[in-house]
Coordinates of C-alpha atoms and ligand atoms in Angstrom, one line a residue:
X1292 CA 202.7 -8.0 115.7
X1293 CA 202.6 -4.7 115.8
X1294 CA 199.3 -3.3 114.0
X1295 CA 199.4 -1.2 110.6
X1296 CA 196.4 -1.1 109.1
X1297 CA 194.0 -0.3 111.8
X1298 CA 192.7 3.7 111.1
X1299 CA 192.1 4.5 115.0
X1300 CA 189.4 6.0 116.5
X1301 CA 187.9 6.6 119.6
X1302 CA 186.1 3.4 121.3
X1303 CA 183.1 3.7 121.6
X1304 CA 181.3 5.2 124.4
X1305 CA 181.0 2.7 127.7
X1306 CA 177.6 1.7 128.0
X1307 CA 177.1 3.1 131.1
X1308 CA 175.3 6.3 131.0
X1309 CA 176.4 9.9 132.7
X1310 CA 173.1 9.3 134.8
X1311 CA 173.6 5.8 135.8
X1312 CA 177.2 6.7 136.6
X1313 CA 176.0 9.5 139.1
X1314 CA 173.3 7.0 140.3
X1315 CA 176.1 4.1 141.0
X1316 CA 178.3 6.9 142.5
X1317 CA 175.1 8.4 144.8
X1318 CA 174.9 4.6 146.0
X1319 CA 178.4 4.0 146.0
X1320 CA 179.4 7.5 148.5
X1321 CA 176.2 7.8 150.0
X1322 CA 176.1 11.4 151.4
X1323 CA 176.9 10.5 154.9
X1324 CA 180.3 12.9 155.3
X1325 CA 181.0 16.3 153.9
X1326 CA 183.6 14.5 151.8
X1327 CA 181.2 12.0 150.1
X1328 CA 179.2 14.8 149.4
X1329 CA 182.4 16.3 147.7
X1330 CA 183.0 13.6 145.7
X1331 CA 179.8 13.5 144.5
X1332 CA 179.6 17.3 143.5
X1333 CA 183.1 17.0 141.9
X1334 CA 182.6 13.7 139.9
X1335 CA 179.1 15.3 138.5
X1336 CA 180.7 18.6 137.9
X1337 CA 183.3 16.6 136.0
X1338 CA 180.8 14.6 133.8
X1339 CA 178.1 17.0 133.1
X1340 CA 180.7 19.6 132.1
X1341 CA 183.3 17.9 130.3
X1342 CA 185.6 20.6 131.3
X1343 CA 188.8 18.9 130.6
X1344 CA 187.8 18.4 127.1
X1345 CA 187.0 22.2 126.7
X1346 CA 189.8 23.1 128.1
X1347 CA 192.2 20.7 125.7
X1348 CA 189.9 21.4 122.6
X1349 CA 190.8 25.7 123.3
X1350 CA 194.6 24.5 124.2
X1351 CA 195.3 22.1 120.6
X1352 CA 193.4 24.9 118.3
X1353 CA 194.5 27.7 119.8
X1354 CA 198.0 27.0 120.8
X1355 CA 198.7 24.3 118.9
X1356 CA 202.1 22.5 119.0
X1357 CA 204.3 23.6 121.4
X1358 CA 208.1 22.5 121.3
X1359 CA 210.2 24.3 123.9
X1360 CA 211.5 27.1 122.8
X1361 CA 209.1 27.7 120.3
X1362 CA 206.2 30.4 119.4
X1363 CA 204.0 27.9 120.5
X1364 CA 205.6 27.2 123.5
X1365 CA 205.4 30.6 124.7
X1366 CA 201.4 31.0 123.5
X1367 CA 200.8 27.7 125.9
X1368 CA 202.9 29.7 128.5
X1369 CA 200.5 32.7 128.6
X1370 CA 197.4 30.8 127.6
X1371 CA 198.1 28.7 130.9
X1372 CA 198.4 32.0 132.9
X1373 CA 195.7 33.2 131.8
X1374 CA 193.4 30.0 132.5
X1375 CA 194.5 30.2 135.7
X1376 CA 193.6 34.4 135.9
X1377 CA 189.9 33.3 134.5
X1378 CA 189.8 30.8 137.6
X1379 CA 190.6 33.2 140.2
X1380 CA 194.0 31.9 141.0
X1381 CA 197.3 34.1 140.5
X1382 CA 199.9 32.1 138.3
X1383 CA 203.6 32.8 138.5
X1384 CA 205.8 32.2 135.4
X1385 CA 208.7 31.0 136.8
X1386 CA 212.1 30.7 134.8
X1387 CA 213.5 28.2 132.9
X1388 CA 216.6 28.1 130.4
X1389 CA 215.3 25.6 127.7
X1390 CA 217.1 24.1 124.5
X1391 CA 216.3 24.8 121.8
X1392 CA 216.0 22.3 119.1
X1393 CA 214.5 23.1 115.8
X1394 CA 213.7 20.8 112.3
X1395 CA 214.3 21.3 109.3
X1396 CA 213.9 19.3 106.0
X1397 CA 213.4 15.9 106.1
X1398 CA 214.0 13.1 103.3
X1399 CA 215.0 9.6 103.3
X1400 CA 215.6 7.1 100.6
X1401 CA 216.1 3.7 100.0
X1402 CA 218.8 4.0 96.9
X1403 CA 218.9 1.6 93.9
X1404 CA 220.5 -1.9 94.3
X1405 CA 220.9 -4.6 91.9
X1406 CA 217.5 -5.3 90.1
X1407 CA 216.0 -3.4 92.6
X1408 CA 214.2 0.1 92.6
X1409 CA 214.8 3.3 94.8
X1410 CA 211.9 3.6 97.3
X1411 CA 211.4 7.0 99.8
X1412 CA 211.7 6.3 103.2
X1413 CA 208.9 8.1 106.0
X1414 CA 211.2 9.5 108.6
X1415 CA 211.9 12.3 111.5
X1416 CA 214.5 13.2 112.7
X1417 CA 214.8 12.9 117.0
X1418 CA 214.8 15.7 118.9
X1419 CA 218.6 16.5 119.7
X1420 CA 219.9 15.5 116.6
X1421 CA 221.8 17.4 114.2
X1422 CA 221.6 18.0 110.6
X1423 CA 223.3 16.1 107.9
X1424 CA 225.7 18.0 105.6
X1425 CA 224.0 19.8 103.2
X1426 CA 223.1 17.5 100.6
X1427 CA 222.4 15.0 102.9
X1428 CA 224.3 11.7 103.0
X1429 CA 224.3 8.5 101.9
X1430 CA 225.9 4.7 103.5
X1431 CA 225.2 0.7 104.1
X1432 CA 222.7 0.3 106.3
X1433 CA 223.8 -2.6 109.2
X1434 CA 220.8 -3.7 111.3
X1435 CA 220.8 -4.7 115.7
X1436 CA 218.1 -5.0 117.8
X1437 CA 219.8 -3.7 121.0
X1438 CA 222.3 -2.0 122.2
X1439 CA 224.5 -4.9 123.1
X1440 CA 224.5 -6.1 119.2
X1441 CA 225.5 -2.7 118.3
X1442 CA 228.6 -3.1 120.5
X1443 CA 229.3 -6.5 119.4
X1444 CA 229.4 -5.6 115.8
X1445 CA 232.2 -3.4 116.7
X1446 CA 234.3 -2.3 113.9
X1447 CA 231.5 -3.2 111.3
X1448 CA 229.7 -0.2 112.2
X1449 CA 232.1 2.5 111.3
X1450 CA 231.0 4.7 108.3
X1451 CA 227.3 2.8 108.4
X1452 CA 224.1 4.1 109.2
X1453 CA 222.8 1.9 112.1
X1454 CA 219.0 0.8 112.0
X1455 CA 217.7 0.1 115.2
X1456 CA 215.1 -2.4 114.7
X1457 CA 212.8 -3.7 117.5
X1458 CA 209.4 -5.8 118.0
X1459 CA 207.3 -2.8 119.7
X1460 CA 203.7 -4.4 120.0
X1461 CA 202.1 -3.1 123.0
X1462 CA 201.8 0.3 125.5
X1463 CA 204.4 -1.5 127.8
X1464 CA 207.1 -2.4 125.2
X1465 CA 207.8 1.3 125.4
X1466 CA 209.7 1.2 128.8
X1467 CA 211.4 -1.9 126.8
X1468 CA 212.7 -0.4 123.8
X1469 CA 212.8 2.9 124.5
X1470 CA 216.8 2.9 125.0
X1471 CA 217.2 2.2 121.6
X1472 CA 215.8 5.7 120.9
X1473 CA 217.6 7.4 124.0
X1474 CA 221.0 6.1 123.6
X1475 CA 221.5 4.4 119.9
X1476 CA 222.7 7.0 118.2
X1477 CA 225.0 8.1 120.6
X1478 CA 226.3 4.2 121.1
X1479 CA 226.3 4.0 117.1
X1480 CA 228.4 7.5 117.0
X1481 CA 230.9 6.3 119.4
X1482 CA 232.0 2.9 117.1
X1483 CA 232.2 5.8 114.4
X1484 CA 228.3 5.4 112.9
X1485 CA 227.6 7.9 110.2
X1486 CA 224.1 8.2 111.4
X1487 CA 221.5 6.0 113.0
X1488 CA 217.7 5.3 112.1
X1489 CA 215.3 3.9 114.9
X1490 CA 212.1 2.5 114.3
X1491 CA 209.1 4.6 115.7
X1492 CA 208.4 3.5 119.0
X1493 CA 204.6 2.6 117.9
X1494 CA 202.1 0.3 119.0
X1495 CA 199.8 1.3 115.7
X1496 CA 201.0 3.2 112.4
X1497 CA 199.6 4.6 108.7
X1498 CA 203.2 5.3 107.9
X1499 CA 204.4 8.3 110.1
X1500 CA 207.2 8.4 112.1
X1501 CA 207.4 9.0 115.5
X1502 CA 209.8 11.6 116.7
X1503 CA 211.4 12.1 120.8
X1504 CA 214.3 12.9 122.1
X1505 CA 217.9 11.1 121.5
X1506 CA 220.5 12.1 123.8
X1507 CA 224.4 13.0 123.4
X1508 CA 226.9 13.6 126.4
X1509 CA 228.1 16.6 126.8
X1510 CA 231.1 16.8 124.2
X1511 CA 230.1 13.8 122.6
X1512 CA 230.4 13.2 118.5
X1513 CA 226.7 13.4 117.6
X1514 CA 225.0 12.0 114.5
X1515 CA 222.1 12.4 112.3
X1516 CA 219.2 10.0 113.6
X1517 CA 215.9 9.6 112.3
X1518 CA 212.8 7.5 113.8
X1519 CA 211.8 6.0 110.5
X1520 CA 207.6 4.8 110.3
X1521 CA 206.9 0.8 111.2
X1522 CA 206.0 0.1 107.5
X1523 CA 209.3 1.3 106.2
X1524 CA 211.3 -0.6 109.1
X1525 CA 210.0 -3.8 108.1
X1526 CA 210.8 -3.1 104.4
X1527 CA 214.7 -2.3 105.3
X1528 CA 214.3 -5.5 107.2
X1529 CA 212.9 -7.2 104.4
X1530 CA 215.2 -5.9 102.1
X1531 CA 218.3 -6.3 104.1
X1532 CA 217.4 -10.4 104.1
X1533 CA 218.1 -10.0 100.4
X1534 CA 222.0 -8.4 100.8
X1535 CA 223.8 -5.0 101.2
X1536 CA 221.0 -1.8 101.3
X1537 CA 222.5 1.3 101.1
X1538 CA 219.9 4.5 102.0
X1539 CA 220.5 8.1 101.9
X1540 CA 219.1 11.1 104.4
X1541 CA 218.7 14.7 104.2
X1542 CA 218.0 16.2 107.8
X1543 CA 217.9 19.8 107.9
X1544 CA 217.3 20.0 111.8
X1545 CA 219.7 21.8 114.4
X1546 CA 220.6 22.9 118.0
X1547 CA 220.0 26.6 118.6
X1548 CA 221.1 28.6 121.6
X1549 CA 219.2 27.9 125.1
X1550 CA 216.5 30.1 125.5
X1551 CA 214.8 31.6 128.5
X1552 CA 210.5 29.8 129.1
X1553 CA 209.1 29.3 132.0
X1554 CA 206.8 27.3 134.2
X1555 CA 203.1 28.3 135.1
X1556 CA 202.8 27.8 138.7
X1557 CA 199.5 28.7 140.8
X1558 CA 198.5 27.8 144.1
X1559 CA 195.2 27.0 145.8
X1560 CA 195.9 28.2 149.3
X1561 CA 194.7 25.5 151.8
X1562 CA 192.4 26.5 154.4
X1563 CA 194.3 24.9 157.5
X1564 CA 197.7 23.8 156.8
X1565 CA 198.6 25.9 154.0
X1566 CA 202.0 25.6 154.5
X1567 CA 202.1 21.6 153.3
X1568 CA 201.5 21.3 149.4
X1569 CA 199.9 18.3 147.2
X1570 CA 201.7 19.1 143.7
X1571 CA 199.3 18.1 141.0
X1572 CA 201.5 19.0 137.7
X1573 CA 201.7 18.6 133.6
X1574 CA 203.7 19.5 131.1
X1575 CA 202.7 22.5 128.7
X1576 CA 205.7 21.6 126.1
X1577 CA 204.9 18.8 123.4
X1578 CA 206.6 18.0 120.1
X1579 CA 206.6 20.1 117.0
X1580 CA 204.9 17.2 114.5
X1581 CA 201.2 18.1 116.1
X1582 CA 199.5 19.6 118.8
X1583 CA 200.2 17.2 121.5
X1584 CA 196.6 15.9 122.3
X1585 CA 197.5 13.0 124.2
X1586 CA 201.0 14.2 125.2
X1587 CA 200.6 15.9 127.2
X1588 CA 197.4 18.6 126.6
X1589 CA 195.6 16.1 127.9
X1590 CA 197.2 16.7 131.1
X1591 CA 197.2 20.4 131.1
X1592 CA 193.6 20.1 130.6
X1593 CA 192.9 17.8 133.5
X1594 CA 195.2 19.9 135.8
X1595 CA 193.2 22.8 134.9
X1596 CA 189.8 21.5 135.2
X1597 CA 191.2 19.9 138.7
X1598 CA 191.7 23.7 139.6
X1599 CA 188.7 24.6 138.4
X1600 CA 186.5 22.3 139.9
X1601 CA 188.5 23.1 143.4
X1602 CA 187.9 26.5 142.7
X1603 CA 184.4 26.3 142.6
X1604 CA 183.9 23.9 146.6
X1605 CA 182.1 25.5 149.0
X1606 CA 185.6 26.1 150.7
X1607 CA 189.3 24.9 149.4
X1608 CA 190.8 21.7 151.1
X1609 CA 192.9 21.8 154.7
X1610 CA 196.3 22.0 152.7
X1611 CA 197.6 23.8 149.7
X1612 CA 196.9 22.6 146.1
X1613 CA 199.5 23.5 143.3
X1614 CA 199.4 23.3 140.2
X1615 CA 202.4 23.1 138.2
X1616 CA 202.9 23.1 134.5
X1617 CA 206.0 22.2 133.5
X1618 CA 208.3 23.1 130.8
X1619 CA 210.3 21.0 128.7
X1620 CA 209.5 17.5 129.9
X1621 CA 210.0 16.2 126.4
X1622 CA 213.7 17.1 125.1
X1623 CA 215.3 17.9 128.8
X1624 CA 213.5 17.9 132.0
X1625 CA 214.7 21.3 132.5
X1626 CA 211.2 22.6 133.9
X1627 CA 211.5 19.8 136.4
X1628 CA 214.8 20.4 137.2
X1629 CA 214.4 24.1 137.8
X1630 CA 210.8 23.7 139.8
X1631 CA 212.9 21.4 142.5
X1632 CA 215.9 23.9 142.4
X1633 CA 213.7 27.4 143.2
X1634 CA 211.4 25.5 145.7
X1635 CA 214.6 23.2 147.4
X1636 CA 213.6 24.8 150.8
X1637 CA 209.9 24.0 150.2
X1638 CA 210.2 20.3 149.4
X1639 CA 210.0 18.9 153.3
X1640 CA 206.3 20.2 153.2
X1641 CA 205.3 18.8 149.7
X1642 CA 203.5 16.0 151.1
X1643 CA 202.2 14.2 147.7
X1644 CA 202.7 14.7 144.1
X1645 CA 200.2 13.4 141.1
X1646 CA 201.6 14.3 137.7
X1647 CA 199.2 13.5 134.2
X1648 CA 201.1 12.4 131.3
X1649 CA 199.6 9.5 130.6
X1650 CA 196.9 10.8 127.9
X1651 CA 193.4 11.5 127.9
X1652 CA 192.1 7.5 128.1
X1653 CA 189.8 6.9 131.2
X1654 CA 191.2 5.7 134.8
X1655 CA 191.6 2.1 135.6
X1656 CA 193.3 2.7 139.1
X1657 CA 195.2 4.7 141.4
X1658 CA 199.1 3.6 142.4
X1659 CA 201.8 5.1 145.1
X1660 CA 205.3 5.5 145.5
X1661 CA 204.9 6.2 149.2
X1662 CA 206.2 4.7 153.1
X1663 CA 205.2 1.4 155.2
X1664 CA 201.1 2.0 155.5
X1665 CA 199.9 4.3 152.5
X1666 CA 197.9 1.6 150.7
X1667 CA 195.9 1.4 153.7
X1668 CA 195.3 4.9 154.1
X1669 CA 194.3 5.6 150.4
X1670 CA 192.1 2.7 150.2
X1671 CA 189.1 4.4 152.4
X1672 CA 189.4 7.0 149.1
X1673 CA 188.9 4.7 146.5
X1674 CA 184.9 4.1 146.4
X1675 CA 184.5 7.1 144.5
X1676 CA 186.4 6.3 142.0
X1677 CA 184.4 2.8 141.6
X1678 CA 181.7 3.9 139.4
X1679 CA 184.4 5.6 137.5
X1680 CA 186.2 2.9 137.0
X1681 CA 189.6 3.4 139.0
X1682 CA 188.0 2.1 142.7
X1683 CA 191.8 -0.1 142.6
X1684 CA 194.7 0.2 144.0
X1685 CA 197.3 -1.2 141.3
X1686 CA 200.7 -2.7 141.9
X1687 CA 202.9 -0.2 139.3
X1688 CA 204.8 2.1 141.2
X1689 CA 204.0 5.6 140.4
X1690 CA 205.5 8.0 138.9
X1691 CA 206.0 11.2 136.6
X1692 CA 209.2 12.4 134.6
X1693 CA 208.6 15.9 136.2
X1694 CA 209.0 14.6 139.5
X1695 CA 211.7 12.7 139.8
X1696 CA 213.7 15.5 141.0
X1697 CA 211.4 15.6 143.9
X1698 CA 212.8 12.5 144.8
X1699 CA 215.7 13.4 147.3
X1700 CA 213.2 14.9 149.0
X1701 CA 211.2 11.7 149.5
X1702 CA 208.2 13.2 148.4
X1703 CA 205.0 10.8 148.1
X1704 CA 204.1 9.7 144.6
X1705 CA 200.4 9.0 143.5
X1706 CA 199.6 8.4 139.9
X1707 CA 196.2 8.3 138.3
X1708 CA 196.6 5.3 136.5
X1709 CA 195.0 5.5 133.1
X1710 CA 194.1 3.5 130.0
X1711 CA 197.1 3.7 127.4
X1712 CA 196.3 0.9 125.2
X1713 CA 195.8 3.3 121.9
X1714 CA 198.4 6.2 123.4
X1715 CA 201.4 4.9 121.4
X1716 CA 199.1 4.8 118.7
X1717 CA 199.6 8.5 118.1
X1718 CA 202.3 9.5 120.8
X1719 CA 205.3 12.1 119.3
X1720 CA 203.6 11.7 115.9
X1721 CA 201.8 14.4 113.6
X1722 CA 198.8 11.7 114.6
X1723 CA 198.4 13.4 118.2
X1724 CA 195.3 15.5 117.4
X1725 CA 191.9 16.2 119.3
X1726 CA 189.4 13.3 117.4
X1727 CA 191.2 10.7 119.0
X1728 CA 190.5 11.9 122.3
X1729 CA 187.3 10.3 123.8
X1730 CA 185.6 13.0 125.1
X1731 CA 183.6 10.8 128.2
X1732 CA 186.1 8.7 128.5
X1733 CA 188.8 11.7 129.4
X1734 CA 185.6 13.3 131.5
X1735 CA 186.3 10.1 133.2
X1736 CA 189.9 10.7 134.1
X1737 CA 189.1 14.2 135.0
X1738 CA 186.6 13.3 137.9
X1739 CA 189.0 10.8 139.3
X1740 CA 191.8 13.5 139.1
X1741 CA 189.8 15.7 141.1
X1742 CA 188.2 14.0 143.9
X1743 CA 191.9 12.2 144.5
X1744 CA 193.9 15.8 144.5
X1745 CA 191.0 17.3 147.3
X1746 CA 191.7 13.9 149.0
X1747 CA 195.5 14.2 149.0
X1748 CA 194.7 17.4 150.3
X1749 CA 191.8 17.2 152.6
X1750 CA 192.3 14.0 154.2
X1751 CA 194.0 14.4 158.1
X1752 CA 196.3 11.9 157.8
X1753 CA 199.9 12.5 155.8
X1754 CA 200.8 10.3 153.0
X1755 CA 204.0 8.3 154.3
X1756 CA 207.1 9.5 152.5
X1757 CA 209.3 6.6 150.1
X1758 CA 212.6 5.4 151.5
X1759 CA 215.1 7.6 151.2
X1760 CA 217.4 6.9 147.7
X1761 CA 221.0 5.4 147.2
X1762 CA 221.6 7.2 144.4
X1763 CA 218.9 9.7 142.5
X1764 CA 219.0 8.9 138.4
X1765 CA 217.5 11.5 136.3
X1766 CA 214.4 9.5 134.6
X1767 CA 213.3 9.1 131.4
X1768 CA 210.6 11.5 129.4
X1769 CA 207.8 9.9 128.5
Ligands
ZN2178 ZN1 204.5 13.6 127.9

């Protein structure tokens, strides 16, 4: 049961101390190597400073949300580049054509039935989506809990706004129901729907809806669709047990023209093989109802205090670090896409890729998407990362929606695997703000990120690359 009265708020701090953490890790990666001594020196830098948090705290109030093709958007582009500039390191803005997908007004109602009152609905409409006529409109409401209902029902859907109903209770229900968000409405449109509401992919809620992106093929009849808040799906649910509900929607959102963004790219040349790249990336867009904390400044902010932190060893690691933040991971991949198009000839010498989009909770463990023999090469790293509290190797195959292009290149995955238990708390909603970012936590996260990105790059041995693909799909955002 999914849980709707709970106000959140960071947990509290671990017990554990910055001191005793730095004594555990001193005991833990006792300076016998230069790269103990590295991990040391980047985990304390991490913790003392809190880098990552400064960096996300300048990022949400100064930038603020940052939807592609947006103001905003273009503030985080130049606020990244100039991050970088402060750091030392050149950035590159390199282009991107991004939709452009703006909101407009939004209302929702539950009209009057027999002996029964009207009652507003809290909704958003998805990214993608277009408007309703002006004026809005209004139909029954029939209600499936996958896709495969929805096509069952069959003719009983034309002319009715579909609900999309579903039990989301936990972080991992997301991969579960997520298609009901992707590719309802476009299901409903094609058995002639005249528009589709989705419960807000939640795992916690005080009544606000939770937007992301609902896709339409190419040429495709689209339809108005709306994530509407968890309280307001149980009462249509509720309701509906009762007979025939019939609700109304204004959405004032539409498509615009593409518009040219950009990624930030900047490079930490390697000292020995500079040639061979570890890609540590992020994205810089976020949805228009907030600032994007969690999703993804949080990841900006690690990749940047990663660079800093790199920036500021004796000497760089053997290979090159880049940092990449991507553009338009939420409503089209086209950063991604792009990235992998103007580096094609580059992507044989990639030899690992990390990307953050997880939030700002702290690690639990590290996972691979890599050949025959990685875990046994990455395990040596992990005793840093004990005191932290990621010293696993985990199970999960990793991954990152700006990578997956990378793919046909069999480039090696590793993913910082973080805590999400309280991420779809807030995640797409106007909830994902700075205070429920645990600032020691997240310091956390940021010292793993670092020591694993200078041991991607530092370590003399390559990262096996994944089997080649059958056939390369285009992944989901997160
Ligand atoms: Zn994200």
């Amino acid at each position: 049961m999914v849980e709707t009265l709970r106000l959140f708020l960071p947990e509290p701090p671990t017990p554990m101390s910055i001191r005793a953490l730095l004594l555990a890790l001193a005991v833990q990666a006792a300076p016998t190597s230069d790269s103990s001594v590295v991990a040391a020196t980047l985990t304390a830098r991490a913790l003392e400073s809190r880098g990552a948090y400064g960096f996300l705290t300048d990022l949400v109030d100064h930038v603020g949300s940052r939807l592609s093709g947006s103001e905003g958007a273009e503030a985080a582009v130049s606020w990244a580049a100039a991050q970088f500039a402060a750091l030392g390191l050149e950035a590159r803005r390199e282009a991107v054509l991004v939709p452009v997908w703006v909101r407009g007004v939004e209302e929702g109602e539950v009209l009057a039935g027999p002996g029964r009152q009207k009652q507003p609905l809290a909704l958003t409409a998805l990214g993608g989506s277009p408007g309703t006529p002006t004026g809005g409109l209004d139909a029954e409401v029939i209600e499936v809990a996958s896709i495969a209902e929805l096509q069952s029902r069959g003719a009983a859907v034309k002319g009715r706004i579909v609900f999309f109903n579903h039990p989301m209770a936990v972080a991992d229900d997301y991969g579960r129901f997520g298609e009901l968000r992707n590719r309802g409405p476009a299901a409903a449109a094609k058995l002639g729907a005249a528009a589709a509401l989705v419960r807000s992919l939640a795992t916690a809620s005080i009544r606000s809806p939770h937007t992301g992106q609902t896709r339409f093929a190419e040429g495709d009849v689209a339809i108005p669709a709306a994530a509407i808040s968890v309280e307001d799906a149980q009462l249509l649910h509720r309701l509906l047990a009762t007979g025939p509900v019939r609700v109304r929607i204004v959405l004032g959102c539409r498509n615009l023209p593409d518009a040219m963004s950009s990624n930030v790219v900047a490079d930490l040349r390697g000292r020995e093989r500079p040639e061979e790249v570890v890609l540590l990336g992020a994205h810089l867009d976020s949805w228009d109802l907030a600032v994007g904390a969690q999703d993804d400044g949080a990841g900006v902010a690690l990749v940047l205090e990663t660079a800093r932190l790199l920036v500021g060893l004796k000497q760089p690691p053997r290979r090159t670090v880049r940092f990449v933040l991507f553009m338009n991971e939420e409503n089209g991949l086209r950063g991604a896409k792009a990235y992998a198009l103007a580096h094609g000839a580059e992507l044989a010498h990639h030899v690992a890729a990390m990307e953050l989009d997880s939030g700002a909770g702290g690690p639990v463990g590290v996972s691979l998407k890599a050949g025959a023999g990685a875990s046994s090469l990455v395990e040596p790293w992990l005793s840093p990362l004990v005191p932290l509290g990621a010293g696993v190797l985990l199970t999960k195959e990793a991954s990152g929606a700006d990578l997956t292009p990378l793919a046909v290149a069999q480039v090696a995955l590793v993913e910082l695997v973080q805590d999400h238990s309280h991420y779809f708390d807030v995640h797409h909603s106007a909830a994902d703000t700075l205070d429920k970012v645990d600032p020691e936590a997240f310091s956390r996260a940021s010292a793993a990120v670092a020591w694993l990105t200078y041991a991607l790059a530092e370590s003399p041995a390559l990262l096996p690359r994944p089997p080649a693909l059958a056939a390369v799909s285009p992944g989901s955002t997160k």
